PDB file of C-alpha atoms in Angstrom:
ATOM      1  CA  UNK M   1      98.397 103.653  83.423  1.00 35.00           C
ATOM      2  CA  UNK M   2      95.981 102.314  86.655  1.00 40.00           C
ATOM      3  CA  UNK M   3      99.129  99.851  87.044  1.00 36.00           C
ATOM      4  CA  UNK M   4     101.288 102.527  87.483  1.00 37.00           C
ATOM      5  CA  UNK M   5      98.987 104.789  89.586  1.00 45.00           C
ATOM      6  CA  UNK M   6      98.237 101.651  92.159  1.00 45.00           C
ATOM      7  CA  UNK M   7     101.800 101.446  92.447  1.00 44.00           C
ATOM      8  CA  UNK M   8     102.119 105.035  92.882  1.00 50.00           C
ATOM      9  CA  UNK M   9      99.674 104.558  95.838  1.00 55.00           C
ATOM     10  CA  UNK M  10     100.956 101.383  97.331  1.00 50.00           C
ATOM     11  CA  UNK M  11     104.746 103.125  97.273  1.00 53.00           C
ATOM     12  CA  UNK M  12     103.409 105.972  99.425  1.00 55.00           C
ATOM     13  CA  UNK M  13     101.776 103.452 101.721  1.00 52.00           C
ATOM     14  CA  UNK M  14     105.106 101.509 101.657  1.00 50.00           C
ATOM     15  CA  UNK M  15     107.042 104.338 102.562  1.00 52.00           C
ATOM     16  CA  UNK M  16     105.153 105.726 105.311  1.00 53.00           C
ATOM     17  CA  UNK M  17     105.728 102.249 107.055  1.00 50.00           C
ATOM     18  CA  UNK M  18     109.118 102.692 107.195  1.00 47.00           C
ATOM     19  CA  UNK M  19     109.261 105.644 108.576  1.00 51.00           C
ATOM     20  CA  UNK M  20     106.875 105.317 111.133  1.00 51.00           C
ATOM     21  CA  UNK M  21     109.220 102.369 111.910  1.00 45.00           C
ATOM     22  CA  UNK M  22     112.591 104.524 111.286  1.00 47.00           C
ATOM     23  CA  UNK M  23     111.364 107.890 111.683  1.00 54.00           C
ATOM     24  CA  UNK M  24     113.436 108.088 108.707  1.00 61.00           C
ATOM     25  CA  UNK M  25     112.933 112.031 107.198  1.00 66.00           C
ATOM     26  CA  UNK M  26     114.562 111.145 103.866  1.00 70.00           C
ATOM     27  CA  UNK M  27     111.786 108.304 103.581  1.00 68.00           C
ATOM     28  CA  UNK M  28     109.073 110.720 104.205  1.00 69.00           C
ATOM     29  CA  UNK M  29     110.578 113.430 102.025  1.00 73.00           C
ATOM     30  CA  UNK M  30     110.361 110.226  98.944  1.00 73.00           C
ATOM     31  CA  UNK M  31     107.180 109.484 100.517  1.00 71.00           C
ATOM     32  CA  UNK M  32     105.885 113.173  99.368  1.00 73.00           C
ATOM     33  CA  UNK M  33     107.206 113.480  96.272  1.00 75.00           C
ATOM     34  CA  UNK M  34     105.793 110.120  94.890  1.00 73.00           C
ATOM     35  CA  UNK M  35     102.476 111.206  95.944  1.00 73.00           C
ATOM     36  CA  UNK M  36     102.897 115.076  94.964  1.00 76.00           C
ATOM     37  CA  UNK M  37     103.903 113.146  91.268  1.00 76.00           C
ATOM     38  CA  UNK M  38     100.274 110.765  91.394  1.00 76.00           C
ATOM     39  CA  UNK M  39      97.254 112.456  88.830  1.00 76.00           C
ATOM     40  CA  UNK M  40      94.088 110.687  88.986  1.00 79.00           C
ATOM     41  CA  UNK M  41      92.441 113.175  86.773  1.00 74.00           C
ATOM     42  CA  UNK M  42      91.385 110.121  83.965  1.00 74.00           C
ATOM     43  CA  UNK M  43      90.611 107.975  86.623  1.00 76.00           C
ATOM     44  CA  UNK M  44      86.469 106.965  86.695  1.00 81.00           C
ATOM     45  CA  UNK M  45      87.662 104.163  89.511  1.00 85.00           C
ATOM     46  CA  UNK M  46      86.419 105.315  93.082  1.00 87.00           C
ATOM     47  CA  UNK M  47      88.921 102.892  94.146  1.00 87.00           C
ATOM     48  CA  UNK M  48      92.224 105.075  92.784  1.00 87.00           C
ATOM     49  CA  UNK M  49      89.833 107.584  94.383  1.00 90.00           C
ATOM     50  CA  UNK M  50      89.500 106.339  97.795  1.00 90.00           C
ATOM     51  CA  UNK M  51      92.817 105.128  98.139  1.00 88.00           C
ATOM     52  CA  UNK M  52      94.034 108.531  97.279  1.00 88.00           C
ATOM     53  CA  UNK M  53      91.907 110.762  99.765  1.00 91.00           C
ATOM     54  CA  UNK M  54      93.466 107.946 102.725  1.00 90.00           C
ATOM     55  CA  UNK M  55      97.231 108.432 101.893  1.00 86.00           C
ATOM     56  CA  UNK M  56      96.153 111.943 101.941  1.00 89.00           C
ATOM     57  CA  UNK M  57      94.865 112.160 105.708  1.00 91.00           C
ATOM     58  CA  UNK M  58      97.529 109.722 106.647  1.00 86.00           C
ATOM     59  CA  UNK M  59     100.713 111.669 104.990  1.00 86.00           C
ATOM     60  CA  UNK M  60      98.742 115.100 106.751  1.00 88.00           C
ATOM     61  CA  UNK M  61      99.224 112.861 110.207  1.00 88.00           C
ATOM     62  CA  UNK M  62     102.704 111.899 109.630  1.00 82.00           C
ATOM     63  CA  UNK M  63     103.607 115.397 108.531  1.00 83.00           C
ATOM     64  CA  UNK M  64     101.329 118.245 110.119  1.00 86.00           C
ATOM     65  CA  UNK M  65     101.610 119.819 106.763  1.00 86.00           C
ATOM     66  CA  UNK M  66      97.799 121.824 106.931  1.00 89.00           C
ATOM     67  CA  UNK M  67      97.712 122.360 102.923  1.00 90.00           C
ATOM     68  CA  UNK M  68      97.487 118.415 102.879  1.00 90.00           C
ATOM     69  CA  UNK M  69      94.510 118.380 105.051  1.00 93.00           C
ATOM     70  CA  UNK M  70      92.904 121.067 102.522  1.00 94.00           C
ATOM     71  CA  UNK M  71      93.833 118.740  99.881  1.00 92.00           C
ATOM     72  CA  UNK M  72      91.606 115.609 101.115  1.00 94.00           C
ATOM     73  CA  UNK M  73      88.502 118.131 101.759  1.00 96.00           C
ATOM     74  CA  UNK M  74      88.419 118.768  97.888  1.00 94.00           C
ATOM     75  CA  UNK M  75      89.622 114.620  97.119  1.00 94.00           C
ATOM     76  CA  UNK M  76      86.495 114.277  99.067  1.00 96.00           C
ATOM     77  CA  UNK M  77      84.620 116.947  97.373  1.00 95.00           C
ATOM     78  CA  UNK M  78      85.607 115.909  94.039  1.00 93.00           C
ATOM     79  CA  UNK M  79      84.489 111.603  95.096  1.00 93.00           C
ATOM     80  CA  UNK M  80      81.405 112.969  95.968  1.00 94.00           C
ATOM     81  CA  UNK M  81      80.753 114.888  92.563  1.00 91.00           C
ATOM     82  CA  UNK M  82      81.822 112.486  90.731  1.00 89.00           C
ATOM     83  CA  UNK M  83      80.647 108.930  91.872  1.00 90.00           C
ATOM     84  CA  UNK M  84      77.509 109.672  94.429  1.00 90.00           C
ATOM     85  CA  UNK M  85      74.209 108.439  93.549  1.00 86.00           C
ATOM     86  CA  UNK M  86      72.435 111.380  95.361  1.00 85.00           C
ATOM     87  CA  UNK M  87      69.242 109.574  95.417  1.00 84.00           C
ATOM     88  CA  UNK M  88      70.249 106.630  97.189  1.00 82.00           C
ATOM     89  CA  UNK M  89      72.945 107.656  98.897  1.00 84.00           C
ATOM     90  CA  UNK M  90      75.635 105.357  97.603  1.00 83.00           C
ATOM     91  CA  UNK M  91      78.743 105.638  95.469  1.00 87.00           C
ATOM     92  CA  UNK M  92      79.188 103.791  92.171  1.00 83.00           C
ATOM     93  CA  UNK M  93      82.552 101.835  92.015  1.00 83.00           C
ATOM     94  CA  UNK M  94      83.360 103.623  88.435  1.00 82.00           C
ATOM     95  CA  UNK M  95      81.929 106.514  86.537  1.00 78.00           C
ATOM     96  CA  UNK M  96      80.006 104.542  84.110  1.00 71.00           C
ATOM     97  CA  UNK M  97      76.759 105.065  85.841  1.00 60.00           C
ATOM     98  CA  UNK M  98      74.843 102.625  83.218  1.00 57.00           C
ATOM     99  CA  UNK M  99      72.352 100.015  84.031  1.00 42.00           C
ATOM    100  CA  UNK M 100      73.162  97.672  85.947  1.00 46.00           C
ATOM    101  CA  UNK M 101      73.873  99.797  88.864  1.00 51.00           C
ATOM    102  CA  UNK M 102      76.908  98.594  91.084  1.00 63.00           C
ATOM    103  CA  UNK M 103      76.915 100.608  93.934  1.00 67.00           C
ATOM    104  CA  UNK M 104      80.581  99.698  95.955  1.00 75.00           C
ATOM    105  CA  UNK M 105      80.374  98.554  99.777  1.00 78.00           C
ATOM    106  CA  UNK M 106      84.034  98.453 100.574  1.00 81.00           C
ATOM    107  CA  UNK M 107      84.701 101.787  99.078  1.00 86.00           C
ATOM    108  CA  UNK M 108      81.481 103.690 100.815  1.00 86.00           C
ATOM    109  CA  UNK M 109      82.954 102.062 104.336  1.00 86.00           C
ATOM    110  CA  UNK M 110      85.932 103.442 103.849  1.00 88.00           C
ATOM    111  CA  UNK M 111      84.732 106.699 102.613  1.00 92.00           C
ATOM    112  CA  UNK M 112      82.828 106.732 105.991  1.00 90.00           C
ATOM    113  CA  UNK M 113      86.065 105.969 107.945  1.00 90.00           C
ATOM    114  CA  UNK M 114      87.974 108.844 106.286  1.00 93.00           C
ATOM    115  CA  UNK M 115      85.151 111.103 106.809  1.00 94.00           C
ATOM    116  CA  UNK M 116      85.259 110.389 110.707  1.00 92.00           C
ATOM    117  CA  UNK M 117      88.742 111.119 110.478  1.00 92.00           C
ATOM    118  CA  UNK M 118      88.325 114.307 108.494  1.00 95.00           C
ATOM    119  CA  UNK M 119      85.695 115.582 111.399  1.00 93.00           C
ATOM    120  CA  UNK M 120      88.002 114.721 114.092  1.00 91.00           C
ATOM    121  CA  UNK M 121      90.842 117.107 112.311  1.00 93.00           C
ATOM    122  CA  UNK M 122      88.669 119.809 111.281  1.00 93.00           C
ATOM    123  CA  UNK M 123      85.847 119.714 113.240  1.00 91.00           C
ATOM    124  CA  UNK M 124      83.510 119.933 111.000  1.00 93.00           C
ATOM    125  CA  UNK M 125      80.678 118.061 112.252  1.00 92.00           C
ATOM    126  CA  UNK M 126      79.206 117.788 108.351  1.00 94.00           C
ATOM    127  CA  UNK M 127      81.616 114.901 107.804  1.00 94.00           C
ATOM    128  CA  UNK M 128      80.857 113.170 110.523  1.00 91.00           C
ATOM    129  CA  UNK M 129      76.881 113.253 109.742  1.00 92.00           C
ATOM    130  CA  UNK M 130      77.803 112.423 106.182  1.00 92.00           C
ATOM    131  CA  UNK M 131      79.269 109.239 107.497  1.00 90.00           C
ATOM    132  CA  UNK M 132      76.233 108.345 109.626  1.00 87.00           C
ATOM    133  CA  UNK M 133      74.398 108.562 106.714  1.00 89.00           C
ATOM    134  CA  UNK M 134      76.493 106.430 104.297  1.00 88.00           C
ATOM    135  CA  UNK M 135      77.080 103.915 107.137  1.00 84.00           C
ATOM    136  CA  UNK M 136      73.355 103.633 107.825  1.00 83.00           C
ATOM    137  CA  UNK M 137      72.782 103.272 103.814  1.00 83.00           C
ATOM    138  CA  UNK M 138      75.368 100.621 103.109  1.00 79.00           C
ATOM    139  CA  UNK M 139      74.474  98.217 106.525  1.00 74.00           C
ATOM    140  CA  UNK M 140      71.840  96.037 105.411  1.00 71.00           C
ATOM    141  CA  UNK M 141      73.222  95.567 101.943  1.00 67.00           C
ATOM    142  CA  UNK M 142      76.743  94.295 103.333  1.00 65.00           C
ATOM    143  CA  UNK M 143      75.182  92.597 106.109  1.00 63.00           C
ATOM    144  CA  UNK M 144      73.107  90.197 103.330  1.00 67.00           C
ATOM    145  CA  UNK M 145      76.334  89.757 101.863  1.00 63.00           C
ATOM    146  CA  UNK M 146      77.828  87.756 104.509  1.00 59.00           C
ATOM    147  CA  UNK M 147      81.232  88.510 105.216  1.00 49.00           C
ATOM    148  CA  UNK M 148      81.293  91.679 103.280  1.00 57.00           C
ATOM    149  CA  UNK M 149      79.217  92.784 106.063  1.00 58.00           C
ATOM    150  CA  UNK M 150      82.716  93.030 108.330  1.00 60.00           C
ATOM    151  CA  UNK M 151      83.525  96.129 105.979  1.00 62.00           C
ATOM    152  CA  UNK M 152      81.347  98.377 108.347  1.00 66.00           C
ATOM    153  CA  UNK M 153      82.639  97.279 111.273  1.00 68.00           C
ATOM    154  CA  UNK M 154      85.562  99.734 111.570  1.00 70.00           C
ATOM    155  CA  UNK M 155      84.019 102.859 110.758  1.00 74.00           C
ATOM    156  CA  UNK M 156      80.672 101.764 112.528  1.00 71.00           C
ATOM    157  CA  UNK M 157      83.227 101.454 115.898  1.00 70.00           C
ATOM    158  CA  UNK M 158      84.716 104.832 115.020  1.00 77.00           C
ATOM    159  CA  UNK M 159      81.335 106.681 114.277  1.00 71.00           C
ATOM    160  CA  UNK M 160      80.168 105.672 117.322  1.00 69.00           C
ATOM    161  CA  UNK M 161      83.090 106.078 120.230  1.00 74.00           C
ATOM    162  CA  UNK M 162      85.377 108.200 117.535  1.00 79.00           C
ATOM    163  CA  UNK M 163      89.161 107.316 116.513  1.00 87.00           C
ATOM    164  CA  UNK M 164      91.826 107.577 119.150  1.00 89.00           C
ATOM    165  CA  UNK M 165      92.520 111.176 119.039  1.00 92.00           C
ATOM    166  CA  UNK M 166      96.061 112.328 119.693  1.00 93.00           C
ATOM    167  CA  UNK M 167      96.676 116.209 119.676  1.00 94.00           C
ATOM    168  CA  UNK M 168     100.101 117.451 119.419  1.00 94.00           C
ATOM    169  CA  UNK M 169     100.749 121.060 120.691  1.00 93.00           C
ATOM    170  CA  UNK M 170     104.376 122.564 119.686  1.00 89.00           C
ATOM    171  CA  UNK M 171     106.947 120.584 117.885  1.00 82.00           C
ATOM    172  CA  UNK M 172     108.782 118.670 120.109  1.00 86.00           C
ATOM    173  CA  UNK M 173     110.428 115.913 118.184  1.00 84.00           C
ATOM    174  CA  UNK M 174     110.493 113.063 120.544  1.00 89.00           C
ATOM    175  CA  UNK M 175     106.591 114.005 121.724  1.00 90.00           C
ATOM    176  CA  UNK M 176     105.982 113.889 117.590  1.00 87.00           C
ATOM    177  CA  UNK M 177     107.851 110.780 117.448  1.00 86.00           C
ATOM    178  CA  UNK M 178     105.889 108.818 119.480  1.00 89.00           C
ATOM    179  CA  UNK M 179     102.456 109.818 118.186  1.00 88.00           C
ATOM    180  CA  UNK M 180     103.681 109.131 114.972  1.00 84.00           C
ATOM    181  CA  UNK M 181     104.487 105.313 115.943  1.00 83.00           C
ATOM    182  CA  UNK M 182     101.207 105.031 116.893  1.00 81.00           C
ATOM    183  CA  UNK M 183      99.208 105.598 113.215  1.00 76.00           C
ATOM    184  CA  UNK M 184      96.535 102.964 112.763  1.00 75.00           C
ATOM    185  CA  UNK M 185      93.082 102.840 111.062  1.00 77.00           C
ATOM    186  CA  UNK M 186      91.487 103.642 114.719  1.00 82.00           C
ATOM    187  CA  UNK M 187      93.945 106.792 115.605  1.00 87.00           C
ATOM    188  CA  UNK M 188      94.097 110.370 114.412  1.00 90.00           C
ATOM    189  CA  UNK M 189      96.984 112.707 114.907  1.00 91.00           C
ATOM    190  CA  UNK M 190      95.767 116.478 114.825  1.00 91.00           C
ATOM    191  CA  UNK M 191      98.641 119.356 115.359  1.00 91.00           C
ATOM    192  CA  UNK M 192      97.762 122.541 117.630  1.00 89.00           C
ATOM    193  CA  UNK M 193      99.238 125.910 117.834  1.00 86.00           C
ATOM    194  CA  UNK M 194     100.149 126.162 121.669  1.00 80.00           C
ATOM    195  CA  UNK M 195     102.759 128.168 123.828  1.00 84.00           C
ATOM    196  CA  UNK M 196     104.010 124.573 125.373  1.00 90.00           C
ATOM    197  CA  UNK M 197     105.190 121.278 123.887  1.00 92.00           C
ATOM    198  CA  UNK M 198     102.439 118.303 124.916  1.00 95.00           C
ATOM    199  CA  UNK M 199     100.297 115.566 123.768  1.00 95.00           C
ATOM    200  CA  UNK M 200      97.103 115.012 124.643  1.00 95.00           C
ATOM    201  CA  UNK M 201      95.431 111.533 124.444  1.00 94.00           C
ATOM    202  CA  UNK M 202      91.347 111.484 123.787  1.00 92.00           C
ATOM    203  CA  UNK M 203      88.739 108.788 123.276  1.00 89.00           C
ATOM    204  CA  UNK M 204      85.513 109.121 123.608  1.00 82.00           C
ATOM    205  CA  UNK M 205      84.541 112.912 124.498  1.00 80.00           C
ATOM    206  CA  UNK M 206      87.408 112.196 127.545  1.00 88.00           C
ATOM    207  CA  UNK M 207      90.814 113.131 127.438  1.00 91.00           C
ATOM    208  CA  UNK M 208      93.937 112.523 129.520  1.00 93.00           C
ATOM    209  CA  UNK M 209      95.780 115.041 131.233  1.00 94.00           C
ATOM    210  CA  UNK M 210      98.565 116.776 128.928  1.00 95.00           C
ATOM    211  CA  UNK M 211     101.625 114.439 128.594  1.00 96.00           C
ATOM    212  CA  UNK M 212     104.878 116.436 128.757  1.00 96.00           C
ATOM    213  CA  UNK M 213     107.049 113.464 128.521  1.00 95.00           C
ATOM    214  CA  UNK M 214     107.099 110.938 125.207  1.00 94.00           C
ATOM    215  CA  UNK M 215     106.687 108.243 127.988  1.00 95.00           C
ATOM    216  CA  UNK M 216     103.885 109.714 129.727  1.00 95.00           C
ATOM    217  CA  UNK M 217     102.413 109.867 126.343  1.00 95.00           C
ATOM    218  CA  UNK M 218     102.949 106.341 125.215  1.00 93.00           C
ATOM    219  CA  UNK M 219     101.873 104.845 128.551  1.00 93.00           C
ATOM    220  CA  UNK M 220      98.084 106.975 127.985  1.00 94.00           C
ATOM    221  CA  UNK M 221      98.321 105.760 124.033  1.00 91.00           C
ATOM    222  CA  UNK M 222      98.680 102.083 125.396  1.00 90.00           C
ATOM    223  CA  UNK M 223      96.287 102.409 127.938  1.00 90.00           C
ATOM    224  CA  UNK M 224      93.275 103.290 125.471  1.00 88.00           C
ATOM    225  CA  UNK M 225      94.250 100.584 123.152  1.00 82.00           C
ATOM    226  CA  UNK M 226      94.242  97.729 125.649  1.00 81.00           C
ATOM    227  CA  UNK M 227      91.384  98.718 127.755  1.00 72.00           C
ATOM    228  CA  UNK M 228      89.612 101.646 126.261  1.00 60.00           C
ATOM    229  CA  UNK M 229      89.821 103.230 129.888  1.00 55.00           C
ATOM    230  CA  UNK M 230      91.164 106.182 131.445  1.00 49.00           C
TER     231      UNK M 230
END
């Protein structure tokens, strides 16, 4: 059964590759219902867990689709219930909370990445002080592990200058397109209500000046990711 949910997982991962790649809406539309068909409700591995609450944010970024982004808030909700230590601030890597405690370093970093991303597209600055705390938690304990200590890295980078925040305003296909080609572990896409069709490109607390033109908004995409300058 944890076979067949990991694959579940890994074919939504698979599939949102391609059509990133192929903007491919019969790929997405597979994409969904794979995931739509995953139940972790006998799961006690935070793994299945974690892995779960990221193809969430990432299928709400390749789709816009809000009730996906309501989804993850209660994935979250339900990770933190369920595997938290509240006293040290750490996660358990399975329910069985029994002696000896095995508190899982991977897992919290990426709980803290997910969390960033979850602030940027709700702005709710809880998750973002959540992460703090579960980054600050988990840093000596993964540094004394040697090269586990890289698994902080990422979200340490994003809690400090935040992901590369592209916000889409209107539904303009080719605008969409080329945000969408542009999903990585250091991006979020967010989608606004607005009277005109743009993109806008922040990093930082600074933001580029609306892009009205998919190449206008792949040259300010490019820009941040090569230089980290406006």
């Amino acid at each position: 059964r944890d076979l067949v949910r990991s694959r579940g997982l890994g074919d939504v991962y698979k599939r949102q590759l391609i059509f990133r790649l192929k903007k491919d809406e019969n790929t997405l539309k597979q994409a969904i219902d794979i995931f739509n068909k995953i139940d972790l409700t006998d799961s006690g591995i935070l793994e299945d867990w974690v892995s779960y609450l990221d193809a969430i944010i990432n299928l709400y970024m390749a789709t816009g689709n809000r009730d996906l982004l309501d989804r993850a808030q209660k994935v979250y909700k339900k990770i933190e219930e369920t595997f938290l230590d509240k006293d040290r601030n750490l996660f358990f890597d399975t329910i069985d909370k029994s002696l000896p405690f095995r508190y899982a370093l991977k897992e919290t970093s990426k709980i803290s990445e997910c969390l960033i991303k979850l602030y940027k597209l709700t702005d709710k600055k809880l998750y973002l002080d959540m992460a703090y705390g579960f980054l600050t938690e988990i840093a000596k304990p993964a540094i004394d592990k040697g090269v586990d200590g890289l698994v902080i890295t990422l979200p340490l980078i994003l809690s400090l200058f935040g992901p590369i925040d592209i916000r889409v305003f209107g539904e303009r296909r080719d605008i969409v397109d080329v945000a969408l080609s542009f999903i990585t572990p250091i991006t979020t896409i967010s989608y606004l209500e607005g009277s005109e069709s743009y993109a806008q490109v922040c990093f930082s607390n600074k933001c580029f000046e609306p892009a009205y033109s998919p190449d206008i908004l792949r040259d300010h995409i490019v820009s941040v990711l090569i230089s980290g300058a406006f």
